[in-house]
PDB file of C-alpha atoms in Angstrom:
ATOM      1  CA  MET A   1     129.236  80.960  34.199  1.00 43.00           C
ATOM      2  CA  SER A   2     125.520  80.786  33.414  1.00 43.00           C
ATOM      3  CA  ASN A   3     124.232  79.932  29.953  1.00 45.00           C
ATOM      4  CA  THR A   4     120.773  81.415  30.565  1.00 43.00           C
ATOM      5  CA  LEU A   5     119.692  84.555  28.743  1.00 43.00           C
ATOM      6  CA  SER A   6     118.608  87.504  30.842  1.00 49.00           C
ATOM      7  CA  ASP A   7     116.210  90.273  29.930  1.00 55.00           C
ATOM      8  CA  PRO A   8     117.926  93.396  28.597  1.00 59.00           C
ATOM      9  CA  GLU A   9     118.386  96.067  31.223  1.00 83.00           C
ATOM     10  CA  TYR A  10     118.527  99.692  30.192  1.00 90.00           C
ATOM     11  CA  VAL A  11     118.451 102.965  32.076  1.00 92.00           C
ATOM     12  CA  LEU A  12     116.861 106.188  30.870  1.00 93.00           C
ATOM     13  CA  ARG A  13     119.050 108.962  32.308  1.00 94.00           C
ATOM     14  CA  GLY A  14     117.733 112.551  32.357  1.00 92.00           C
ATOM     15  CA  VAL A  15     120.142 115.106  30.883  1.00 93.00           C
ATOM     16  CA  THR A  16     118.071 118.334  30.902  1.00 89.00           C
ATOM     17  CA  GLY A  17     115.524 120.282  32.901  1.00 87.00           C
ATOM     18  CA  MET A  18     113.468 118.743  35.670  1.00 88.00           C
ATOM     19  CA  VAL A  19     114.728 115.220  34.829  1.00 89.00           C
ATOM     20  CA  PHE A  20     118.439 116.104  34.967  1.00 92.00           C
ATOM     21  CA  GLY A  21     120.307 113.391  36.890  1.00 90.00           C
ATOM     22  CA  ARG A  22     117.267 111.159  37.353  1.00 91.00           C
ATOM     23  CA  SER A  23     117.501 107.528  36.283  1.00 91.00           C
ATOM     24  CA  TYR A  24     114.630 105.286  35.260  1.00 91.00           C
ATOM     25  CA  HIS A  25     115.262 101.558  34.863  1.00 90.00           C
ATOM     26  CA  LEU A  26     113.540 100.096  31.827  1.00 90.00           C
ATOM     27  CA  LEU A  27     112.865  96.436  32.562  1.00 88.00           C
ATOM     28  CA  ALA A  28     109.519  96.069  30.765  1.00 91.00           C
ATOM     29  CA  PRO A  29     107.315  98.082  28.399  1.00 94.00           C
ATOM     30  CA  THR A  30     107.040 101.531  29.991  1.00 94.00           C
ATOM     31  CA  THR A  31     104.668 104.432  29.340  1.00 96.00           C
ATOM     32  CA  ILE A  32     105.805 108.032  29.733  1.00 96.00           C
ATOM     33  CA  GLY A  33     103.470 110.951  30.171  1.00 95.00           C
ATOM     34  CA  ARG A  34     101.856 113.606  32.325  1.00 94.00           C
ATOM     35  CA  SER A  35      99.170 111.233  33.630  1.00 94.00           C
ATOM     36  CA  PRO A  36      99.825 109.762  37.098  1.00 94.00           C
ATOM     37  CA  GLU A  37      98.865 106.362  35.628  1.00 95.00           C
ATOM     38  CA  CYS A  38     101.983 106.372  33.420  1.00 93.00           C
ATOM     39  CA  ASP A  39     104.962 104.292  34.531  1.00 94.00           C
ATOM     40  CA  ILE A  40     107.165 107.392  34.305  1.00 93.00           C
ATOM     41  CA  HIS A  41     105.153 110.429  35.356  1.00 93.00           C
ATOM     42  CA  LEU A  42     106.578 113.724  34.023  1.00 93.00           C
ATOM     43  CA  ASP A  43     104.632 116.734  35.266  1.00 90.00           C
ATOM     44  CA  SER A  44     105.553 119.113  32.466  1.00 91.00           C
ATOM     45  CA  SER A  45     103.142 121.133  30.309  1.00 90.00           C
ATOM     46  CA  GLY A  46     104.880 120.072  27.072  1.00 91.00           C
ATOM     47  CA  ILE A  47     104.327 116.380  27.788  1.00 94.00           C
ATOM     48  CA  SER A  48     101.074 114.730  26.684  1.00 95.00           C
ATOM     49  CA  ARG A  49      98.994 112.733  29.163  1.00 96.00           C
ATOM     50  CA  VAL A  50     100.253 109.491  27.609  1.00 96.00           C
ATOM     51  CA  HIS A  51     103.173 110.654  25.500  1.00 97.00           C
ATOM     52  CA  ALA A  52     105.224 107.586  24.510  1.00 96.00           C
ATOM     53  CA  ARG A  53     105.893 103.913  25.110  1.00 97.00           C
ATOM     54  CA  LEU A  54     109.380 102.440  25.548  1.00 95.00           C
ATOM     55  CA  ARG A  55     109.909  98.732  25.068  1.00 94.00           C
ATOM     56  CA  PRO A  56     113.291  97.137  25.938  1.00 92.00           C
ATOM     57  CA  LEU A  57     114.575  94.680  23.319  1.00 91.00           C
ATOM     58  CA  ASP A  58     117.766  92.618  23.078  1.00 88.00           C
ATOM     59  CA  TYR A  59     119.258  95.141  20.622  1.00 89.00           C
ATOM     60  CA  GLY A  60     117.918  98.452  22.003  1.00 91.00           C
ATOM     61  CA  ILE A  61     114.727 100.198  23.045  1.00 94.00           C
ATOM     62  CA  GLU A  62     111.709 100.590  20.806  1.00 96.00           C
ATOM     63  CA  VAL A  63     110.436 104.164  21.214  1.00 96.00           C
ATOM     64  CA  GLU A  64     106.847 104.714  20.088  1.00 97.00           C
ATOM     65  CA  ASP A  65     105.204 108.118  20.106  1.00 96.00           C
ATOM     66  CA  LEU A  66     101.557 107.741  21.168  1.00 96.00           C
ATOM     67  CA  LYS A  67     100.206 110.631  19.042  1.00 94.00           C
ATOM     68  CA  SER A  68     101.601 113.244  21.408  1.00 94.00           C
ATOM     69  CA  THR A  69     101.148 116.935  20.650  1.00 93.00           C
ATOM     70  CA  ASN A  70     104.821 117.937  20.879  1.00 94.00           C
ATOM     71  CA  GLY A  71     106.341 114.724  19.555  1.00 94.00           C
ATOM     72  CA  SER A  72     109.037 112.252  20.476  1.00 96.00           C
ATOM     73  CA  PHE A  73     112.582 112.577  19.136  1.00 96.00           C
ATOM     74  CA  LEU A  74     115.428 110.147  18.633  1.00 96.00           C
ATOM     75  CA  ASN A  75     118.812 111.836  18.221  1.00 96.00           C
ATOM     76  CA  GLY A  76     117.073 115.084  17.186  1.00 94.00           C
ATOM     77  CA  GLN A  77     114.748 113.521  14.572  1.00 96.00           C
ATOM     78  CA  ARG A  78     110.997 113.400  15.211  1.00 96.00           C
ATOM     79  CA  ILE A  79     109.752 109.821  15.143  1.00 96.00           C
ATOM     80  CA  GLY A  80     106.538 107.830  15.198  1.00 96.00           C
ATOM     81  CA  ILE A  81     108.445 104.706  16.121  1.00 97.00           C
ATOM     82  CA  GLY A  82     112.179 104.016  16.253  1.00 96.00           C
ATOM     83  CA  ILE A  83     114.917 101.964  17.867  1.00 96.00           C
ATOM     84  CA  ALA A  84     117.211 103.677  20.365  1.00 95.00           C
ATOM     85  CA  ARG A  85     120.536 102.097  21.254  1.00 94.00           C
ATOM     86  CA  VAL A  86     122.933 102.646  24.135  1.00 92.00           C
ATOM     87  CA  GLY A  87     124.268 106.213  23.940  1.00 93.00           C
ATOM     88  CA  ASP A  88     121.333 107.554  21.894  1.00 96.00           C
ATOM     89  CA  GLU A  89     119.309 110.549  23.012  1.00 96.00           C
ATOM     90  CA  ILE A  90     115.526 110.471  23.349  1.00 96.00           C
ATOM     91  CA  ALA A  91     113.532 113.690  23.813  1.00 95.00           C
ATOM     92  CA  PHE A  92     109.937 114.352  24.741  1.00 94.00           C
ATOM     93  CA  ASP A  93     109.183 118.032  24.156  1.00 90.00           C
ATOM     94  CA  GLN A  94     112.146 119.785  25.884  1.00 89.00           C
ATOM     95  CA  LEU A  95     113.049 116.905  28.224  1.00 93.00           C
ATOM     96  CA  ARG A  96     116.037 114.904  26.993  1.00 95.00           C
ATOM     97  CA  PHE A  97     117.276 111.517  28.118  1.00 95.00           C
ATOM     98  CA  ARG A  98     120.290 109.339  27.328  1.00 95.00           C
ATOM     99  CA  ILE A  99     120.000 105.552  26.979  1.00 94.00           C
ATOM    100  CA  MET A 100     122.440 103.643  29.164  1.00 90.00           C
ATOM    101  CA  GLU A 101     122.966  99.933  29.683  1.00 83.00           C
ATOM    102  CA  VAL A 102     123.054  98.342  33.102  1.00 79.00           C
ATOM    103  CA  ARG A 103     126.346  96.499  33.343  1.00 64.00           C
ATOM    104  CA  GLN A 104     126.487  93.205  35.184  1.00 56.00           C
ATOM    105  CA  PRO A 105     129.551  92.793  37.409  1.00 49.00           C
ATOM    106  CA  ARG A 106     132.195  90.654  35.739  1.00 47.00           C
ATOM    107  CA  GLN A 107     133.228  87.423  37.384  1.00 51.00           C
ATOM    108  CA  ALA A 108     136.776  87.376  38.665  1.00 48.00           C
ATOM    109  CA  THR A 109     139.201  85.269  36.697  1.00 51.00           C
ATOM    110  CA  ASN A 110     141.231  82.532  38.378  1.00 53.00           C
ATOM    111  CA  ALA A 111     144.404  84.620  38.013  1.00 52.00           C
ATOM    112  CA  ALA A 112     142.794  87.575  39.810  1.00 51.00           C
ATOM    113  CA  VAL A 113     141.524  85.331  42.604  1.00 50.00           C
ATOM    114  CA  GLN A 114     144.977  83.738  42.953  1.00 54.00           C
ATOM    115  CA  GLY A 115     146.561  87.215  43.092  1.00 53.00           C
ATOM    116  CA  ASN A 116     144.199  88.216  45.907  1.00 51.00           C
ATOM    117  CA  ARG A 117     145.098  85.060  47.857  1.00 52.00           C
ATOM    118  CA  GLU A 118     148.813  85.785  47.461  1.00 51.00           C
ATOM    119  CA  ARG A 119     148.341  89.338  48.757  1.00 53.00           C
ATOM    120  CA  ARG A 120     146.416  88.069  51.785  1.00 57.00           C
ATOM    121  CA  ARG A 121     149.268  85.688  52.764  1.00 56.00           C
ATOM    122  CA  TRP A 122     151.859  88.445  53.189  1.00 59.00           C
ATOM    123  CA  PRO A 123     150.525  89.900  56.461  1.00 68.00           C
ATOM    124  CA  TRP A 124     150.413  86.454  58.056  1.00 65.00           C
ATOM    125  CA  LEU A 125     153.912  85.683  56.845  1.00 66.00           C
ATOM    126  CA  ALA A 126     155.188  88.930  58.363  1.00 70.00           C
ATOM    127  CA  VAL A 127     153.498  88.136  61.696  1.00 72.00           C
ATOM    128  CA  ALA A 128     154.917  84.587  61.693  1.00 75.00           C
ATOM    129  CA  LEU A 129     158.435  85.898  61.027  1.00 73.00           C
ATOM    130  CA  ALA A 130     158.125  88.473  63.819  1.00 76.00           C
ATOM    131  CA  VAL A 131     156.959  85.810  66.309  1.00 75.00           C
ATOM    132  CA  ALA A 132     159.790  83.483  65.250  1.00 77.00           C
ATOM    133  CA  ALA A 133     162.362  86.280  65.614  1.00 77.00           C
ATOM    134  CA  GLY A 134     160.997  87.104  69.077  1.00 75.00           C
ATOM    135  CA  ALA A 135     161.180  83.456  70.126  1.00 76.00           C
ATOM    136  CA  VAL A 136     164.792  83.205  68.929  1.00 75.00           C
ATOM    137  CA  ALA A 137     165.692  86.415  70.806  1.00 76.00           C
ATOM    138  CA  ILE A 138     164.130  85.111  74.038  1.00 78.00           C
ATOM    139  CA  TYR A 139     165.804  81.728  73.696  1.00 77.00           C
ATOM    140  CA  ALA A 140     169.192  83.332  72.929  1.00 78.00           C
ATOM    141  CA  THR A 141     169.117  85.536  76.067  1.00 76.00           C
ATOM    142  CA  ARG A 142     168.661  82.555  78.446  1.00 67.00           C
TER     143      ARG A 142
END
């Protein structure tokens, strides 16, 4: 098991409108807006050219509204700056997103690995027994 710290990994998952079902990985500070220069480009009239900045932290995502016309919202409350955590909802105008955490695959425990090895032995044991039974049958008929 590694003792090194990794950067937090979050996903912004669209839950309404044109972003429904879309996922955006947040690995570094990310700008959201209507401008094509933004990291997440949302072509919607209610979104400002450079609407907000999201910054992943160890304990959540810092959401900063960049003086947008229609505002940025965290769990229904208009914010200038706030911290969103896993499960929270962020909205920009009418577009809503849910914060999700990227889960790293868990390492298998020794017991689970041993159980897998035991299960893999059974087919070979069955084949060995069948071959042995066949050899005994052939030898007995001579």
